[in-house]
Short mmCIF file of C-alpha atoms in Angstrom, two decimals:
data_model
loop_
_atom_site.label_atom_id
_atom_site.label_comp_id
_atom_site.label_asym_id
_atom_site.label_seq_id
_atom_site.Cartn_x
_atom_site.Cartn_y
_atom_site.Cartn_z
CA UNK A 1 0.00 0.00 0.00
CA UNK A 2 2.97 2.33 0.53
CA UNK A 3 2.88 5.05 -2.10
CA UNK A 4 6.52 6.16 -2.00
CA UNK A 5 9.02 3.87 -0.32
CA UNK A 6 12.71 4.28 0.37
CA UNK A 7 15.36 1.83 1.45
CA UNK A 8 17.21 1.75 3.68
CA UNK A 9 15.61 3.79 6.43
CA UNK A 10 18.93 4.25 8.22
CA UNK A 11 22.40 4.13 6.73
CA UNK A 12 25.60 4.49 8.72
CA UNK A 13 28.87 4.39 6.81
CA UNK A 14 32.46 5.55 6.79
CA UNK A 15 33.88 8.53 4.93
CA UNK A 16 35.04 7.67 1.46
CA UNK A 17 32.56 4.85 0.91
CA UNK A 18 30.06 4.64 -1.96
CA UNK A 19 26.42 4.04 -1.11
CA UNK A 20 23.00 3.99 -2.76
CA UNK A 21 19.52 4.84 -1.55
CA UNK A 22 16.60 3.34 -3.41
CA UNK A 23 13.21 4.92 -4.06
CA UNK A 24 10.11 3.42 -5.57
CA UNK A 25 6.64 4.83 -6.13
CA UNK A 26 3.49 2.92 -7.06
CA UNK A 27 1.35 5.95 -7.84
CA UNK A 28 1.89 5.95 -11.58
CA UNK A 29 3.62 9.33 -11.34
CA UNK A 30 6.09 10.36 -14.00
CA UNK A 31 8.15 12.86 -12.02
CA UNK A 32 10.36 11.97 -9.08
CA UNK A 33 12.59 14.06 -6.82
CA UNK A 34 15.36 13.83 -4.29
CA UNK A 35 15.60 16.28 -1.40
CA UNK A 36 18.24 16.71 1.28
CA UNK A 37 17.21 17.80 4.75
CA UNK A 38 20.11 18.93 6.89
CA UNK A 39 20.42 19.10 10.67
CA UNK A 40 18.78 22.52 10.78
CA UNK A 41 15.75 21.11 8.92
CA UNK A 42 16.50 22.98 5.71
CA UNK A 43 14.95 21.05 2.85
CA UNK A 44 16.70 21.48 -0.48
CA UNK A 45 15.83 19.91 -3.78
CA UNK A 46 18.65 17.97 -5.37
CA UNK A 47 17.20 16.37 -8.48
CA UNK A 48 14.00 16.08 -10.38
CA UNK A 49 13.39 13.41 -13.02
CA UNK A 50 10.59 13.56 -15.56
CA UNK A 51 10.12 10.55 -17.80
CA UNK A 52 13.66 9.43 -17.00
CA UNK A 53 15.24 12.75 -17.91
CA UNK A 54 16.94 15.04 -15.42
CA UNK A 55 15.24 18.40 -15.36
CA UNK A 56 16.63 20.04 -12.21
CA UNK A 57 20.02 19.76 -10.58
CA UNK A 58 20.52 22.28 -7.81
CA UNK A 59 24.28 22.54 -8.07
CA UNK A 60 24.71 19.27 -6.24
CA UNK A 61 28.26 17.88 -6.24
CA UNK A 62 28.83 15.36 -8.98
CA UNK A 63 29.54 12.72 -6.31
CA UNK A 64 25.75 12.46 -6.23
CA UNK A 65 24.19 10.73 -9.20
CA UNK A 66 20.53 9.89 -9.61
CA UNK A 67 19.73 6.75 -11.55
CA UNK A 68 16.26 6.04 -12.90
CA UNK A 69 15.89 2.55 -14.40
CA UNK A 70 12.20 3.20 -15.04
CA UNK A 71 9.43 5.66 -14.25
CA UNK A 72 8.68 4.08 -10.88
CA UNK A 73 12.22 4.20 -9.51
CA UNK A 74 14.74 6.94 -8.80
CA UNK A 75 17.80 5.77 -6.92
CA UNK A 76 20.44 8.05 -5.44
CA UNK A 77 24.05 6.95 -5.65
CA UNK A 78 26.70 8.78 -3.64
CA UNK A 79 30.43 8.34 -4.24
CA UNK A 80 33.24 9.15 -1.81
CA UNK A 81 30.97 10.06 1.06
CA UNK A 82 31.92 13.08 3.17
CA UNK A 83 30.94 14.09 6.70
CA UNK A 84 28.80 16.90 5.33
CA UNK A 85 26.66 14.41 3.46
CA UNK A 86 25.09 13.35 6.76
CA UNK A 87 21.43 14.29 6.50
CA UNK A 88 17.99 12.88 5.88
CA UNK A 89 17.28 12.29 2.22
CA UNK A 90 13.71 12.34 0.98
CA UNK A 91 12.37 10.95 -2.24
CA UNK A 92 9.11 12.33 -3.66
CA UNK A 93 6.95 11.91 -6.73
CA UNK A 94 4.23 13.80 -8.57
CA UNK A 95 2.43 13.95 -11.85
CA UNK A 96 4.21 16.02 -14.48
CA UNK A 97 3.06 19.59 -14.24
CA UNK A 98 1.63 18.97 -10.75
CA UNK A 99 4.71 19.70 -8.72
CA UNK A 100 2.47 21.38 -6.17
CA UNK A 101 1.22 17.99 -5.03
CA UNK A 102 4.21 15.86 -4.23
CA UNK A 103 4.07 12.65 -2.28
CA UNK A 104 7.06 12.11 -0.05
CA UNK A 105 8.75 8.95 1.11
CA UNK A 106 9.59 8.41 4.78
CA UNK A 107 13.19 9.52 4.40
CA UNK A 108 16.58 7.86 4.76
CA UNK A 109 18.82 9.04 7.56
CA UNK A 110 22.42 8.91 6.37
CA UNK A 111 25.21 9.20 8.92
CA UNK A 112 28.77 9.46 7.70
CA UNK A 113 31.43 8.74 10.32
CA UNK B 1 16.15 34.86 -6.81
CA UNK B 2 13.11 33.48 -5.07
CA UNK B 3 13.28 32.81 -1.34
CA UNK B 4 11.13 31.85 1.62
CA UNK B 5 11.65 32.97 5.22
CA UNK B 6 9.91 31.35 8.17
CA UNK B 7 9.91 32.26 11.82
CA UNK B 8 12.48 30.32 13.80
CA UNK B 9 11.27 27.65 16.17
CA UNK B 10 10.65 25.83 18.18
CA UNK B 11 7.19 27.10 18.99
CA UNK B 12 5.75 25.64 22.18
CA UNK B 13 2.04 26.00 22.91
CA UNK B 14 -0.50 24.52 25.25
CA UNK B 15 -3.39 22.55 23.83
CA UNK B 16 -6.22 24.75 22.50
CA UNK B 17 -3.94 27.77 22.10
CA UNK B 18 -3.97 29.89 18.94
CA UNK B 19 -1.17 29.21 16.48
CA UNK B 20 0.54 31.54 14.02
CA UNK B 21 3.64 30.58 12.08
CA UNK B 22 4.92 33.46 9.98
CA UNK B 23 6.09 33.00 6.42
CA UNK B 24 7.23 35.70 4.02
CA UNK B 25 8.59 35.31 0.54
CA UNK B 26 10.39 37.11 -2.23
CA UNK B 27 9.62 36.14 -5.78
CA UNK B 28 9.33 37.42 -9.29
CA UNK B 29 5.97 36.91 -10.90
CA UNK B 30 3.11 35.19 -9.15
CA UNK B 31 4.21 32.02 -7.41
CA UNK B 32 1.95 29.44 -5.81
CA UNK B 33 2.38 29.11 -2.04
CA UNK B 34 2.20 26.02 0.13
CA UNK B 35 2.42 24.73 3.65
CA UNK B 36 3.79 21.23 4.22
CA UNK B 37 3.80 19.31 7.51
CA UNK B 38 6.31 16.69 8.63
CA UNK B 39 5.18 14.51 11.52
CA UNK B 40 7.88 12.76 13.56
CA UNK B 41 9.54 10.00 11.58
CA UNK B 42 7.52 10.67 8.43
CA UNK B 43 7.99 12.45 5.13
CA UNK B 44 6.42 15.73 4.13
CA UNK B 45 2.70 16.01 3.44
CA UNK B 46 0.99 18.85 1.67
CA UNK B 47 -1.16 20.67 4.23
CA UNK B 48 -2.66 23.48 2.16
CA UNK B 49 -1.96 25.73 -0.79
CA UNK B 50 -2.98 28.97 -2.49
CA UNK B 51 -2.32 29.75 -6.11
CA UNK B 52 -3.14 33.46 -6.40
CA UNK B 53 -3.38 36.63 -4.35
CA UNK B 54 -6.11 36.72 -1.69
CA UNK B 55 -6.72 32.98 -1.97
CA UNK B 56 -7.14 31.21 1.35
CA UNK B 57 -5.92 27.65 1.70
CA UNK B 58 -7.40 25.55 4.49
CA UNK B 59 -7.18 22.00 5.77
CA UNK B 60 -7.56 20.23 9.16
CA UNK B 61 -8.39 23.54 10.87
CA UNK B 62 -5.29 25.26 9.49
CA UNK B 63 -5.59 28.33 7.28
CA UNK B 64 -3.26 30.60 5.35
CA UNK B 65 -4.06 33.58 3.11
CA UNK B 66 -1.91 34.60 0.16
CA UNK B 67 -1.12 38.28 0.84
CA UNK B 68 0.63 39.83 -2.11
CA UNK B 69 0.83 43.31 -0.57
CA UNK B 70 2.82 41.99 2.40
CA UNK B 71 4.35 39.00 0.53
CA UNK B 72 3.19 36.75 3.33
CA UNK B 73 1.48 33.39 3.79
CA UNK B 74 1.16 32.98 7.55
CA UNK B 75 -0.17 29.69 8.88
CA UNK B 76 -2.89 29.89 11.57
CA UNK B 77 -4.99 27.52 13.61
CA UNK B 78 -7.52 28.56 16.20
CA UNK B 79 -7.04 25.70 18.64
CA UNK B 80 -4.03 23.39 18.41
CA UNK B 81 -3.94 19.78 19.57
CA UNK B 82 -1.09 17.62 20.80
CA UNK B 83 -1.33 15.73 17.50
CA UNK B 84 -0.38 18.92 15.64
CA UNK B 85 3.17 18.65 16.99
CA UNK B 86 5.33 18.51 13.87
CA UNK B 87 7.64 20.55 11.67
CA UNK B 88 5.88 22.94 9.30
CA UNK B 89 7.43 24.09 6.02
CA UNK B 90 6.37 27.06 3.96
CA UNK B 91 7.16 26.72 0.26
CA UNK B 92 6.70 28.55 -2.98
CA UNK B 93 6.65 27.35 -6.55
CA UNK B 94 7.57 29.67 -9.35
CA UNK B 95 9.07 27.19 -11.75
CA UNK B 96 10.89 25.23 -9.08
CA UNK B 97 9.78 24.59 -5.51
CA UNK B 98 11.67 26.38 -2.73
CA UNK B 99 11.16 25.46 0.91
CA UNK B 100 11.62 27.52 4.03
CA UNK B 101 13.80 26.23 6.86
CA UNK B 102 10.87 24.74 8.75
CA UNK B 103 9.35 25.60 12.13
CA UNK B 104 9.02 22.95 14.80
CA UNK B 105 5.81 23.07 16.82
CA UNK B 106 5.44 21.42 20.22
CA UNK B 107 1.94 21.25 21.71
CA UNK B 108 1.70 20.35 25.41
CA UNK B 109 -1.33 18.65 26.91
#
């Protein structure tokens, strides 16, 4: 029944490692997003994918790479993790042109040691 | 560029108190304005929205009016409940969606 799901829920890793966070939506939406929420609760959009094409990239370091194998999935891969990458990462989805109604996943808390 | 500024939290209220969370924005053109709520351990949920000046968005007893003259979209509720404890985000969409920093609300029984 879960509309937008993310795995894992918690991720603890060492600096320099490479990790991925998976996101899946079963709403039939064609636009998906990744947001980063830092310790001060700032929520910043990182990527937006529409029909498997990147349409927004908010000057995110190229260590972050979104990968969308199909319309229902948008995974986030992070290379060479840094301490400052520690945050909660949220996936979301919407219909194209309806970015005002986004459905969010539960978040993945990433801790880099 | 566009920006959103929210009052800093946390805001602590007793049950049945009146709530106001201030939100002001700067934008070119006529953005749509939103309030999202994040309950503990969950993702964001759209709470209400307004798409043009003087529109009032409302949901679950919360209201916010799009005030173009003061570039504001303050969130209000007449009588808060413990279950309203959450983080509230003001956001605007004028092409891309920009979120405020969030305001944490604690409601005591």
